[in-house]
JSON list of C-alpha atoms in Angstrom, two decimals:
[
{"chain": "A", "resi": 250, "resn": "MET", "atom": "CA", "xyz": [15.03, 23.48, -4.58]},
{"chain": "A", "resi": 251, "resn": "THR", "atom": "CA", "xyz": [14.59, 26.78, -2.51]},
{"chain": "A", "resi": 252, "resn": "GLY", "atom": "CA", "xyz": [12.58, 29.99, -2.68]},
{"chain": "A", "resi": 253, "resn": "TYR", "atom": "CA", "xyz": [8.71, 29.30, -3.45]},
{"chain": "A", "resi": 254, "resn": "ASN", "atom": "CA", "xyz": [9.17, 25.63, -3.67]},
{"chain": "A", "resi": 255, "resn": "TYR", "atom": "CA", "xyz": [11.05, 25.19, -0.29]},
{"chain": "A", "resi": 256, "resn": "GLU", "atom": "CA", "xyz": [11.84, 21.08, 0.86]},
{"chain": "A", "resi": 257, "resn": "THR", "atom": "CA", "xyz": [11.62, 21.72, 4.55]},
{"chain": "A", "resi": 258, "resn": "PHE", "atom": "CA", "xyz": [8.94, 24.21, 6.56]},
{"chain": "A", "resi": 259, "resn": "SER", "atom": "CA", "xyz": [9.72, 26.69, 8.68]},
{"chain": "A", "resi": 260, "resn": "SER", "atom": "CA", "xyz": [7.34, 29.28, 10.10]},
{"chain": "A", "resi": 261, "resn": "ASP", "atom": "CA", "xyz": [9.76, 32.04, 8.83]},
{"chain": "A", "resi": 262, "resn": "GLU", "atom": "CA", "xyz": [8.67, 30.98, 4.92]},
{"chain": "A", "resi": 263, "resn": "VAL", "atom": "CA", "xyz": [5.23, 32.38, 5.47]},
{"chain": "A", "resi": 264, "resn": "ASP", "atom": "CA", "xyz": [4.64, 35.95, 6.27]},
{"chain": "A", "resi": 265, "resn": "PHE", "atom": "CA", "xyz": [1.89, 35.77, 8.85]},
{"chain": "A", "resi": 266, "resn": "HIS", "atom": "CA", "xyz": [1.35, 39.43, 9.38]},
{"chain": "A", "resi": 267, "resn": "ALA", "atom": "CA", "xyz": [1.20, 40.51, 5.77]},
{"chain": "A", "resi": 268, "resn": "ARG", "atom": "CA", "xyz": [-2.16, 40.24, 5.00]},
{"chain": "A", "resi": 269, "resn": "GLY", "atom": "CA", "xyz": [-1.61, 40.17, 1.51]},
{"chain": "A", "resi": 270, "resn": "GLY", "atom": "CA", "xyz": [-4.05, 39.31, -1.57]},
{"chain": "A", "resi": 271, "resn": "PRO", "atom": "CA", "xyz": [-7.08, 41.24, -2.90]},
{"chain": "A", "resi": 272, "resn": "GLU", "atom": "CA", "xyz": [-8.63, 43.82, -0.60]},
{"chain": "A", "resi": 273, "resn": "ILE", "atom": "CA", "xyz": [-12.22, 42.89, 0.04]},
{"chain": "A", "resi": 274, "resn": "GLY", "atom": "CA", "xyz": [-14.11, 45.21, -2.53]},
{"chain": "A", "resi": 275, "resn": "ALA", "atom": "CA", "xyz": [-10.66, 45.41, -4.96]},
{"chain": "A", "resi": 276, "resn": "LYS", "atom": "CA", "xyz": [-10.59, 42.98, -8.35]},
{"chain": "A", "resi": 277, "resn": "ALA", "atom": "CA", "xyz": [-9.58, 39.36, -7.96]},
{"chain": "A", "resi": 278, "resn": "PRO", "atom": "CA", "xyz": [-6.25, 38.28, -9.88]},
{"chain": "A", "resi": 279, "resn": "ASP", "atom": "CA", "xyz": [-7.02, 36.17, -12.46]},
{"chain": "A", "resi": 280, "resn": "ALA", "atom": "CA", "xyz": [-4.49, 33.80, -14.08]},
{"chain": "A", "resi": 281, "resn": "ARG", "atom": "CA", "xyz": [-3.50, 30.99, -15.86]},
{"chain": "A", "resi": 282, "resn": "VAL", "atom": "CA", "xyz": [-3.70, 27.99, -14.60]},
{"chain": "A", "resi": 283, "resn": "PHE", "atom": "CA", "xyz": [-3.84, 24.02, -14.92]},
{"chain": "A", "resi": 284, "resn": "ASP", "atom": "CA", "xyz": [-6.73, 21.26, -14.75]},
{"chain": "A", "resi": 285, "resn": "THR", "atom": "CA", "xyz": [-5.81, 17.85, -13.78]},
{"chain": "A", "resi": 286, "resn": "THR", "atom": "CA", "xyz": [-5.28, 16.59, -17.09]},
{"chain": "A", "resi": 287, "resn": "GLY", "atom": "CA", "xyz": [-2.76, 19.24, -17.74]},
{"chain": "A", "resi": 288, "resn": "GLU", "atom": "CA", "xyz": [-4.97, 21.55, -19.73]},
{"chain": "A", "resi": 289, "resn": "PRO", "atom": "CA", "xyz": [-4.51, 25.11, -19.43]},
{"chain": "A", "resi": 290, "resn": "CYS", "atom": "CA", "xyz": [-7.55, 27.36, -18.12]},
{"chain": "A", "resi": 291, "resn": "GLN", "atom": "CA", "xyz": [-8.38, 30.70, -16.09]},
{"chain": "A", "resi": 292, "resn": "LEU", "atom": "CA", "xyz": [-9.04, 30.36, -12.36]},
{"chain": "A", "resi": 293, "resn": "LEU", "atom": "CA", "xyz": [-11.63, 33.13, -12.71]},
{"chain": "A", "resi": 294, "resn": "ASP", "atom": "CA", "xyz": [-13.70, 31.22, -15.56]},
{"chain": "A", "resi": 295, "resn": "PHE", "atom": "CA", "xyz": [-16.92, 29.85, -13.38]},
{"chain": "A", "resi": 296, "resn": "GLU", "atom": "CA", "xyz": [-20.58, 30.39, -13.81]},
{"chain": "A", "resi": 297, "resn": "GLY", "atom": "CA", "xyz": [-23.24, 31.32, -11.17]},
{"chain": "A", "resi": 298, "resn": "ASP", "atom": "CA", "xyz": [-23.12, 34.51, -8.92]},
{"chain": "A", "resi": 299, "resn": "PHE", "atom": "CA", "xyz": [-20.27, 33.79, -6.82]},
{"chain": "A", "resi": 300, "resn": "LEU", "atom": "CA", "xyz": [-16.76, 31.83, -6.98]},
{"chain": "A", "resi": 301, "resn": "VAL", "atom": "CA", "xyz": [-15.62, 30.32, -4.11]},
{"chain": "A", "resi": 302, "resn": "LEU", "atom": "CA", "xyz": [-11.78, 29.76, -4.07]},
{"chain": "A", "resi": 303, "resn": "GLU", "atom": "CA", "xyz": [-9.78, 28.18, -1.25]},
{"chain": "A", "resi": 304, "resn": "ILE", "atom": "CA", "xyz": [-6.11, 27.34, -1.39]},
{"chain": "A", "resi": 305, "resn": "GLY", "atom": "CA", "xyz": [-4.63, 23.77, -0.03]},
{"chain": "A", "resi": 306, "resn": "SER", "atom": "CA", "xyz": [-2.38, 21.61, -0.69]},
{"chain": "A", "resi": 307, "resn": "ILE", "atom": "CA", "xyz": [-2.31, 17.73, 0.23]},
{"chain": "A", "resi": 308, "resn": "THR", "atom": "CA", "xyz": [-0.10, 18.39, 2.74]},
{"chain": "A", "resi": 309, "resn": "CYS", "atom": "CA", "xyz": [-1.60, 20.85, 5.13]},
{"chain": "A", "resi": 310, "resn": "PRO", "atom": "CA", "xyz": [-3.48, 19.70, 7.96]},
{"chain": "A", "resi": 311, "resn": "LEU", "atom": "CA", "xyz": [-5.67, 22.93, 7.72]},
{"chain": "A", "resi": 312, "resn": "PHE", "atom": "CA", "xyz": [-6.74, 22.22, 4.43]},
{"chain": "A", "resi": 313, "resn": "GLN", "atom": "CA", "xyz": [-7.38, 18.84, 4.92]},
{"chain": "A", "resi": 314, "resn": "SER", "atom": "CA", "xyz": [-9.59, 19.08, 7.88]},
{"chain": "A", "resi": 315, "resn": "ARG", "atom": "CA", "xyz": [-11.52, 21.67, 6.41]},
{"chain": "A", "resi": 316, "resn": "ARG", "atom": "CA", "xyz": [-12.30, 19.70, 3.22]},
{"chain": "A", "resi": 317, "resn": "LYS", "atom": "CA", "xyz": [-15.42, 17.84, 4.20]},
{"chain": "A", "resi": 318, "resn": "SER", "atom": "CA", "xyz": [-17.40, 21.09, 5.17]},
{"chain": "A", "resi": 319, "resn": "MET", "atom": "CA", "xyz": [-16.21, 23.14, 2.62]},
{"chain": "A", "resi": 320, "resn": "GLY", "atom": "CA", "xyz": [-17.78, 20.21, 0.25]},
{"chain": "A", "resi": 321, "resn": "GLY", "atom": "CA", "xyz": [-20.93, 20.78, 1.72]},
{"chain": "A", "resi": 322, "resn": "LEU", "atom": "CA", "xyz": [-21.40, 24.11, 0.31]},
{"chain": "A", "resi": 323, "resn": "ARG", "atom": "CA", "xyz": [-24.06, 23.91, -2.31]},
{"chain": "A", "resi": 324, "resn": "ASP", "atom": "CA", "xyz": [-25.28, 25.80, -5.81]},
{"chain": "A", "resi": 325, "resn": "VAL", "atom": "CA", "xyz": [-22.00, 27.51, -6.07]},
{"chain": "A", "resi": 326, "resn": "ALA", "atom": "CA", "xyz": [-18.88, 27.61, -7.82]},
{"chain": "A", "resi": 327, "resn": "SER", "atom": "CA", "xyz": [-16.15, 26.09, -5.56]},
{"chain": "A", "resi": 328, "resn": "VAL", "atom": "CA", "xyz": [-12.52, 25.72, -6.46]},
{"chain": "A", "resi": 329, "resn": "VAL", "atom": "CA", "xyz": [-9.35, 24.51, -4.88]},
{"chain": "A", "resi": 330, "resn": "LEU", "atom": "CA", "xyz": [-6.46, 26.37, -5.97]},
{"chain": "A", "resi": 331, "resn": "TYR", "atom": "CA", "xyz": [-3.80, 23.79, -5.50]},
{"chain": "A", "resi": 332, "resn": "VAL", "atom": "CA", "xyz": [-0.25, 25.24, -4.64]},
{"chain": "A", "resi": 333, "resn": "ARG", "atom": "CA", "xyz": [2.98, 24.25, -3.14]},
{"chain": "A", "resi": 334, "resn": "GLU", "atom": "CA", "xyz": [3.51, 21.41, -0.46]},
{"chain": "A", "resi": 335, "resn": "ALA", "atom": "CA", "xyz": [2.57, 23.14, 2.82]},
{"chain": "A", "resi": 336, "resn": "HIS", "atom": "CA", "xyz": [4.58, 20.15, 4.58]},
{"chain": "A", "resi": 337, "resn": "PRO", "atom": "CA", "xyz": [6.50, 18.61, 2.23]},
{"chain": "A", "resi": 338, "resn": "GLY", "atom": "CA", "xyz": [8.61, 15.18, 3.24]},
{"chain": "A", "resi": 339, "resn": "ALA", "atom": "CA", "xyz": [10.47, 12.56, 1.90]},
{"chain": "A", "resi": 340, "resn": "ASP", "atom": "CA", "xyz": [7.12, 11.20, 0.38]},
{"chain": "A", "resi": 341, "resn": "ILE", "atom": "CA", "xyz": [5.38, 14.01, -0.79]},
{"chain": "A", "resi": 342, "resn": "ALA", "atom": "CA", "xyz": [7.95, 16.03, -1.54]},
{"chain": "A", "resi": 343, "resn": "ALA", "atom": "CA", "xyz": [8.60, 20.34, -2.93]},
{"chain": "A", "resi": 344, "resn": "HIS", "atom": "CA", "xyz": [7.53, 20.18, -6.46]},
{"chain": "A", "resi": 345, "resn": "ARG", "atom": "CA", "xyz": [10.20, 20.06, -9.08]},
{"chain": "A", "resi": 346, "resn": "THR", "atom": "CA", "xyz": [8.38, 19.97, -12.40]},
{"chain": "A", "resi": 347, "resn": "LEU", "atom": "CA", "xyz": [4.85, 20.99, -12.92]},
{"chain": "A", "resi": 348, "resn": "ASP", "atom": "CA", "xyz": [3.92, 17.55, -13.58]},
{"chain": "A", "resi": 349, "resn": "HIS", "atom": "CA", "xyz": [4.82, 16.60, -10.43]},
{"chain": "A", "resi": 350, "resn": "LYS", "atom": "CA", "xyz": [2.70, 19.29, -9.27]},
{"chain": "A", "resi": 351, "resn": "ILE", "atom": "CA", "xyz": [-0.37, 18.25, -11.36]},
{"chain": "A", "resi": 352, "resn": "ALA", "atom": "CA", "xyz": [0.34, 14.27, -9.85]},
{"chain": "A", "resi": 353, "resn": "SER", "atom": "CA", "xyz": [0.04, 15.53, -5.97]},
{"chain": "A", "resi": 354, "resn": "ALA", "atom": "CA", "xyz": [-3.21, 17.61, -6.92]},
{"chain": "A", "resi": 355, "resn": "ARG", "atom": "CA", "xyz": [-4.69, 14.61, -8.70]},
{"chain": "A", "resi": 356, "resn": "CYS", "atom": "CA", "xyz": [-3.83, 12.75, -5.26]},
{"chain": "A", "resi": 357, "resn": "LEU", "atom": "CA", "xyz": [-5.88, 14.60, -4.07]},
{"chain": "A", "resi": 358, "resn": "VAL", "atom": "CA", "xyz": [-8.63, 14.16, -6.03]},
{"chain": "A", "resi": 359, "resn": "TYR", "atom": "CA", "xyz": [-8.56, 10.14, -6.65]},
{"chain": "A", "resi": 360, "resn": "GLU", "atom": "CA", "xyz": [-7.20, 8.99, -3.36]},
{"chain": "A", "resi": 361, "resn": "ASP", "atom": "CA", "xyz": [-8.23, 11.71, -1.28]},
{"chain": "A", "resi": 362, "resn": "GLY", "atom": "CA", "xyz": [-11.81, 11.80, -3.07]},
{"chain": "A", "resi": 363, "resn": "GLU", "atom": "CA", "xyz": [-11.83, 15.61, -3.40]},
{"chain": "A", "resi": 364, "resn": "THR", "atom": "CA", "xyz": [-15.14, 16.68, -4.99]},
{"chain": "A", "resi": 365, "resn": "ARG", "atom": "CA", "xyz": [-14.73, 20.17, -5.76]},
{"chain": "A", "resi": 366, "resn": "ARG", "atom": "CA", "xyz": [-13.04, 21.46, -9.03]},
{"chain": "A", "resi": 367, "resn": "VAL", "atom": "CA", "xyz": [-9.35, 21.65, -8.64]},
{"chain": "A", "resi": 368, "resn": "LEU", "atom": "CA", "xyz": [-7.26, 24.01, -10.49]},
{"chain": "A", "resi": 369, "resn": "VAL", "atom": "CA", "xyz": [-3.38, 23.96, -10.27]},
{"chain": "A", "resi": 370, "resn": "ASP", "atom": "CA", "xyz": [-1.53, 26.92, -9.90]},
{"chain": "A", "resi": 371, "resn": "ASP", "atom": "CA", "xyz": [1.98, 27.12, -11.97]},
{"chain": "A", "resi": 372, "resn": "LEU", "atom": "CA", "xyz": [5.41, 25.97, -10.59]},
{"chain": "A", "resi": 373, "resn": "ASP", "atom": "CA", "xyz": [6.32, 29.76, -9.59]},
{"chain": "A", "resi": 374, "resn": "GLY", "atom": "CA", "xyz": [3.30, 30.16, -7.65]},
{"chain": "A", "resi": 375, "resn": "THR", "atom": "CA", "xyz": [2.17, 33.18, -9.52]},
{"chain": "A", "resi": 376, "resn": "ALA", "atom": "CA", "xyz": [-1.80, 32.69, -8.82]},
{"chain": "A", "resi": 377, "resn": "HIS", "atom": "CA", "xyz": [-1.11, 31.61, -5.15]},
{"chain": "A", "resi": 378, "resn": "ARG", "atom": "CA", "xyz": [1.41, 35.20, -4.58]},
{"chain": "A", "resi": 379, "resn": "ALA", "atom": "CA", "xyz": [-0.98, 37.21, -6.11]},
{"chain": "A", "resi": 380, "resn": "TYR", "atom": "CA", "xyz": [-3.49, 35.79, -3.59]},
{"chain": "A", "resi": 381, "resn": "GLY", "atom": "CA", "xyz": [-1.50, 36.38, -0.55]},
{"chain": "A", "resi": 382, "resn": "GLY", "atom": "CA", "xyz": [1.17, 33.31, -0.09]},
{"chain": "A", "resi": 383, "resn": "LEU", "atom": "CA", "xyz": [-0.84, 31.85, 2.78]},
{"chain": "A", "resi": 384, "resn": "PRO", "atom": "CA", "xyz": [-1.57, 28.04, 2.72]},
{"chain": "A", "resi": 385, "resn": "ASN", "atom": "CA", "xyz": [-5.36, 28.09, 3.35]},
{"chain": "A", "resi": 386, "resn": "SER", "atom": "CA", "xyz": [-6.75, 31.23, 2.58]},
{"chain": "A", "resi": 387, "resn": "VAL", "atom": "CA", "xyz": [-10.42, 31.73, 1.32]},
{"chain": "A", "resi": 388, "resn": "PHE", "atom": "CA", "xyz": [-11.76, 34.18, -1.16]},
{"chain": "A", "resi": 389, "resn": "ILE", "atom": "CA", "xyz": [-15.54, 34.79, -2.29]},
{"chain": "A", "resi": 390, "resn": "ILE", "atom": "CA", "xyz": [-15.67, 36.43, -5.49]},
{"chain": "A", "resi": 391, "resn": "ASN", "atom": "CA", "xyz": [-18.24, 37.54, -7.90]},
{"chain": "A", "resi": 392, "resn": "ARG", "atom": "CA", "xyz": [-19.36, 37.74, -11.04]},
{"chain": "A", "resi": 393, "resn": "ASN", "atom": "CA", "xyz": [-18.01, 40.87, -11.64]},
{"chain": "A", "resi": 394, "resn": "GLY", "atom": "CA", "xyz": [-14.94, 39.49, -10.88]},
{"chain": "A", "resi": 395, "resn": "CYS", "atom": "CA", "xyz": [-14.45, 41.55, -7.10]},
{"chain": "A", "resi": 396, "resn": "VAL", "atom": "CA", "xyz": [-13.40, 39.91, -3.66]},
{"chain": "A", "resi": 397, "resn": "VAL", "atom": "CA", "xyz": [-16.76, 40.16, -1.63]},
{"chain": "A", "resi": 398, "resn": "PHE", "atom": "CA", "xyz": [-14.99, 37.90, 1.28]},
{"chain": "A", "resi": 399, "resn": "LYS", "atom": "CA", "xyz": [-11.68, 36.51, 2.37]},
{"chain": "A", "resi": 400, "resn": "SER", "atom": "CA", "xyz": [-10.02, 35.42, 5.35]},
{"chain": "A", "resi": 401, "resn": "ASP", "atom": "CA", "xyz": [-6.03, 34.51, 5.48]},
{"chain": "A", "resi": 402, "resn": "TRP", "atom": "CA", "xyz": [-7.08, 31.46, 7.63]},
{"chain": "A", "resi": 403, "resn": "ASN", "atom": "CA", "xyz": [-10.42, 29.29, 6.39]},
{"chain": "A", "resi": 404, "resn": "ASP", "atom": "CA", "xyz": [-13.11, 29.11, 8.96]},
{"chain": "A", "resi": 405, "resn": "PRO", "atom": "CA", "xyz": [-15.79, 27.30, 6.91]},
{"chain": "A", "resi": 406, "resn": "THR", "atom": "CA", "xyz": [-18.67, 27.61, 9.13]},
{"chain": "A", "resi": 407, "resn": "ALA", "atom": "CA", "xyz": [-17.75, 31.64, 8.65]},
{"chain": "A", "resi": 408, "resn": "THR", "atom": "CA", "xyz": [-16.96, 31.40, 5.22]},
{"chain": "A", "resi": 409, "resn": "ALA", "atom": "CA", "xyz": [-20.65, 29.46, 5.01]},
{"chain": "A", "resi": 410, "resn": "LYS", "atom": "CA", "xyz": [-22.23, 32.45, 6.91]},
{"chain": "A", "resi": 411, "resn": "ALA", "atom": "CA", "xyz": [-20.64, 35.03, 4.70]},
{"chain": "A", "resi": 412, "resn": "LEU", "atom": "CA", "xyz": [-21.89, 33.31, 1.88]},
{"chain": "A", "resi": 413, "resn": "GLN", "atom": "CA", "xyz": [-25.21, 32.76, 2.71]},
{"chain": "A", "resi": 414, "resn": "ALA", "atom": "CA", "xyz": [-25.27, 36.77, 3.59]},
{"chain": "A", "resi": 415, "resn": "LEU", "atom": "CA", "xyz": [-24.44, 37.68, 0.60]},
{"chain": "A", "resi": 416, "resn": "ARG", "atom": "CA", "xyz": [-26.83, 35.77, -1.17]},
{"chain": "A", "resi": 417, "resn": "GLY", "atom": "CA", "xyz": [-29.18, 37.18, 0.54]},
{"chain": "A", "resi": 418, "resn": "SER", "atom": "CA", "xyz": [-27.68, 40.83, 0.37]},
{"chain": "A", "resi": 419, "resn": "ARG", "atom": "CA", "xyz": [-27.26, 41.03, 4.36]},
{"chain": "A", "resi": 420, "resn": "PRO", "atom": "CA", "xyz": [-24.43, 42.42, 6.25]},
{"chain": "A", "resi": 421, "resn": "ILE", "atom": "CA", "xyz": [-21.30, 39.73, 6.47]},
{"chain": "A", "resi": 422, "resn": "ARG", "atom": "CA", "xyz": [-21.20, 39.52, 10.36]},
{"chain": "A", "resi": 423, "resn": "ALA", "atom": "CA", "xyz": [-19.06, 36.52, 10.71]},
{"chain": "A", "resi": 424, "resn": "LYS", "atom": "CA", "xyz": [-15.93, 36.52, 11.65]},
{"chain": "A", "resi": 425, "resn": "SER", "atom": "CA", "xyz": [-12.98, 33.98, 10.78]},
{"chain": "A", "resi": 426, "resn": "PHE", "atom": "CA", "xyz": [-10.96, 32.67, 13.57]},
{"chain": "A", "resi": 427, "resn": "PHE", "atom": "CA", "xyz": [-7.88, 30.47, 13.19]},
{"chain": "A", "resi": 428, "resn": "ARG", "atom": "CA", "xyz": [-9.16, 26.76, 14.46]},
{"chain": "A", "resi": 429, "resn": "PRO", "atom": "CA", "xyz": [-6.04, 24.11, 14.27]},
{"chain": "A", "resi": 430, "resn": "ALA", "atom": "CA", "xyz": [-6.65, 21.42, 12.28]},
{"chain": "A", "resi": 431, "resn": "ARG", "atom": "CA", "xyz": [-8.34, 17.88, 14.50]},
{"chain": "A", "resi": 432, "resn": "PRO", "atom": "CA", "xyz": [-5.33, 15.90, 16.02]},
{"chain": "A", "resi": 433, "resn": "SER", "atom": "CA", "xyz": [-6.00, 12.69, 13.90]},
{"chain": "A", "resi": 434, "resn": "VAL", "atom": "CA", "xyz": [-6.14, 14.74, 10.72]},
{"chain": "A", "resi": 435, "resn": "ALA", "atom": "CA", "xyz": [-2.71, 16.83, 11.65]},
{"chain": "A", "resi": 436, "resn": "ILE", "atom": "CA", "xyz": [-1.30, 13.34, 12.05]},
{"chain": "A", "resi": 437, "resn": "HIS", "atom": "CA", "xyz": [-2.19, 11.49, 9.12]},
{"chain": "A", "resi": 438, "resn": "THR", "atom": "CA", "xyz": [-1.60, 14.10, 6.76]},
{"chain": "A", "resi": 439, "resn": "LEU", "atom": "CA", "xyz": [2.03, 15.05, 8.38]},
{"chain": "A", "resi": 440, "resn": "GLY", "atom": "CA", "xyz": [2.73, 11.08, 8.45]},
{"chain": "A", "resi": 441, "resn": "ARG", "atom": "CA", "xyz": [1.55, 10.70, 5.17]},
{"chain": "A", "resi": 442, "resn": "ALA", "atom": "CA", "xyz": [3.98, 13.42, 3.69]},
{"chain": "A", "resi": 443, "resn": "GLY", "atom": "CA", "xyz": [7.03, 11.30, 5.08]},
{"chain": "A", "resi": 444, "resn": "LYS", "atom": "CA", "xyz": [10.13, 11.72, 7.05]},
{"chain": "A", "resi": 445, "resn": "GLY", "atom": "CA", "xyz": [10.84, 15.35, 7.99]},
{"chain": "A", "resi": 446, "resn": "SER", "atom": "CA", "xyz": [7.59, 16.90, 7.54]},
{"chain": "A", "resi": 447, "resn": "VAL", "atom": "CA", "xyz": [6.56, 16.10, 11.30]},
{"chain": "A", "resi": 448, "resn": "ARG", "atom": "CA", "xyz": [9.95, 17.04, 12.55]},
{"chain": "A", "resi": 449, "resn": "ASP", "atom": "CA", "xyz": [9.85, 20.57, 10.52]},
{"chain": "A", "resi": 450, "resn": "PHE", "atom": "CA", "xyz": [6.21, 21.48, 11.84]},
{"chain": "A", "resi": 451, "resn": "LEU", "atom": "CA", "xyz": [7.01, 20.50, 15.44]},
{"chain": "A", "resi": 452, "resn": "ARG", "atom": "CA", "xyz": [10.09, 23.29, 15.17]},
{"chain": "A", "resi": 453, "resn": "SER", "atom": "CA", "xyz": [7.82, 25.89, 13.97]},
{"chain": "A", "resi": 454, "resn": "PHE", "atom": "CA", "xyz": [4.72, 24.56, 16.59]},
{"chain": "A", "resi": 455, "resn": "PRO", "atom": "CA", "xyz": [4.96, 27.44, 19.19]},
{"chain": "A", "resi": 456, "resn": "ASN", "atom": "CA", "xyz": [5.66, 30.09, 16.75]},
{"chain": "A", "resi": 457, "resn": "LEU", "atom": "CA", "xyz": [2.61, 29.12, 14.72]},
{"chain": "A", "resi": 458, "resn": "VAL", "atom": "CA", "xyz": [0.22, 29.20, 17.84]},
{"chain": "A", "resi": 459, "resn": "TRP", "atom": "CA", "xyz": [1.59, 32.66, 18.70]},
{"chain": "A", "resi": 460, "resn": "LYS", "atom": "CA", "xyz": [1.11, 34.30, 15.52]},
{"chain": "A", "resi": 461, "resn": "ASN", "atom": "CA", "xyz": [-1.93, 32.43, 14.64]},
{"chain": "A", "resi": 462, "resn": "LEU", "atom": "CA", "xyz": [-4.10, 31.12, 17.61]},
{"chain": "A", "resi": 463, "resn": "ILE", "atom": "CA", "xyz": [-3.14, 33.76, 19.91]},
{"chain": "A", "resi": 464, "resn": "LYS", "atom": "CA", "xyz": [-2.01, 37.37, 17.92]},
{"chain": "A", "resi": 465, "resn": "ARG", "atom": "CA", "xyz": [-4.60, 36.65, 14.74]},
{"chain": "A", "resi": 466, "resn": "ASN", "atom": "CA", "xyz": [-7.34, 35.67, 16.68]},
{"chain": "A", "resi": 467, "resn": "LEU", "atom": "CA", "xyz": [-7.40, 38.68, 19.22]},
{"chain": "A", "resi": 468, "resn": "ARG", "atom": "CA", "xyz": [-7.36, 40.38, 15.54]},
{"chain": "A", "resi": 469, "resn": "VAL", "atom": "CA", "xyz": [-10.19, 39.09, 14.39]},
{"chain": "A", "resi": 470, "resn": "LEU", "atom": "CA", "xyz": [-12.05, 39.30, 17.71]},
{"chain": "A", "resi": 471, "resn": "LEU", "atom": "CA", "xyz": [-11.97, 42.81, 18.62]},
{"chain": "A", "resi": 472, "resn": "GLY", "atom": "CA", "xyz": [-12.25, 43.90, 14.86]},
{"chain": "A", "resi": 473, "resn": "ARG", "atom": "CA", "xyz": [-15.19, 44.29, 12.80]},
{"chain": "A", "resi": 474, "resn": "PRO", "atom": "CA", "xyz": [-15.71, 42.51, 9.45]},
{"chain": "A", "resi": 475, "resn": "LEU", "atom": "CA", "xyz": [-15.56, 44.58, 6.18]},
{"chain": "A", "resi": 476, "resn": "ASP", "atom": "CA", "xyz": [-18.57, 44.67, 4.55]},
{"chain": "A", "resi": 477, "resn": "VAL", "atom": "CA", "xyz": [-19.44, 45.12, 0.99]},
{"chain": "A", "resi": 478, "resn": "ALA", "atom": "CA", "xyz": [-22.44, 44.69, -1.47]},
{"chain": "A", "resi": 479, "resn": "GLY", "atom": "CA", "xyz": [-22.30, 41.28, -3.44]},
{"chain": "A", "resi": 480, "resn": "ASP", "atom": "CA", "xyz": [-23.08, 42.78, -6.46]},
{"chain": "A", "resi": 481, "resn": "ILE", "atom": "CA", "xyz": [-20.03, 45.00, -6.32]},
{"chain": "A", "resi": 482, "resn": "ILE", "atom": "CA", "xyz": [-18.35, 46.50, -9.50]},
{"chain": "A", "resi": 483, "resn": "CYS", "atom": "CA", "xyz": [-15.04, 47.23, -8.89]}
]
């Protein structure tokens, strides 16, 4: 299968220059998704003042390396949107059916112990595309359905600081830098995906370092966080 559900990873598959998805202060897209039993539901159906929405998959080393920290966020609605496999291999392959995708999400819950609510995007990645299409982005959405914080790569420390600032009605000063996955997590995650996953990752590694660790982090360092009120109406 080609297109959205690529069978082999290449850095060309992901547009790292496009900061897509809803901008801060804009309406967050809602979408029909599925829980891990296969029941349909709405992505933005949550209780409380804020929703922390993280994009991920079981074959994404970045996502896997951040799960423990993200699971530590307390007293806030927190959801993982399960999307295409970031680094598919022979053992955890690109999704061919919705049932296959839901089964992968169930592995995240029952094998990896994910404690947050996991919602599964449709096979074509409708919600994922609406939120920019990157493998581990994060959004904080308020009860009015507005995006009040976003980062194309999740930095759990910055995300937690942003949430704390929003709760305290303070300006967001946190800068969300790209931080590579711990080597042990990356090796385990890619090895678990099976033959092809490590090879494809290593082929793209220099490009990933240049685009994210260097170019993106420099842009974040020199930029200023965009700040909106936590209770904004959009």
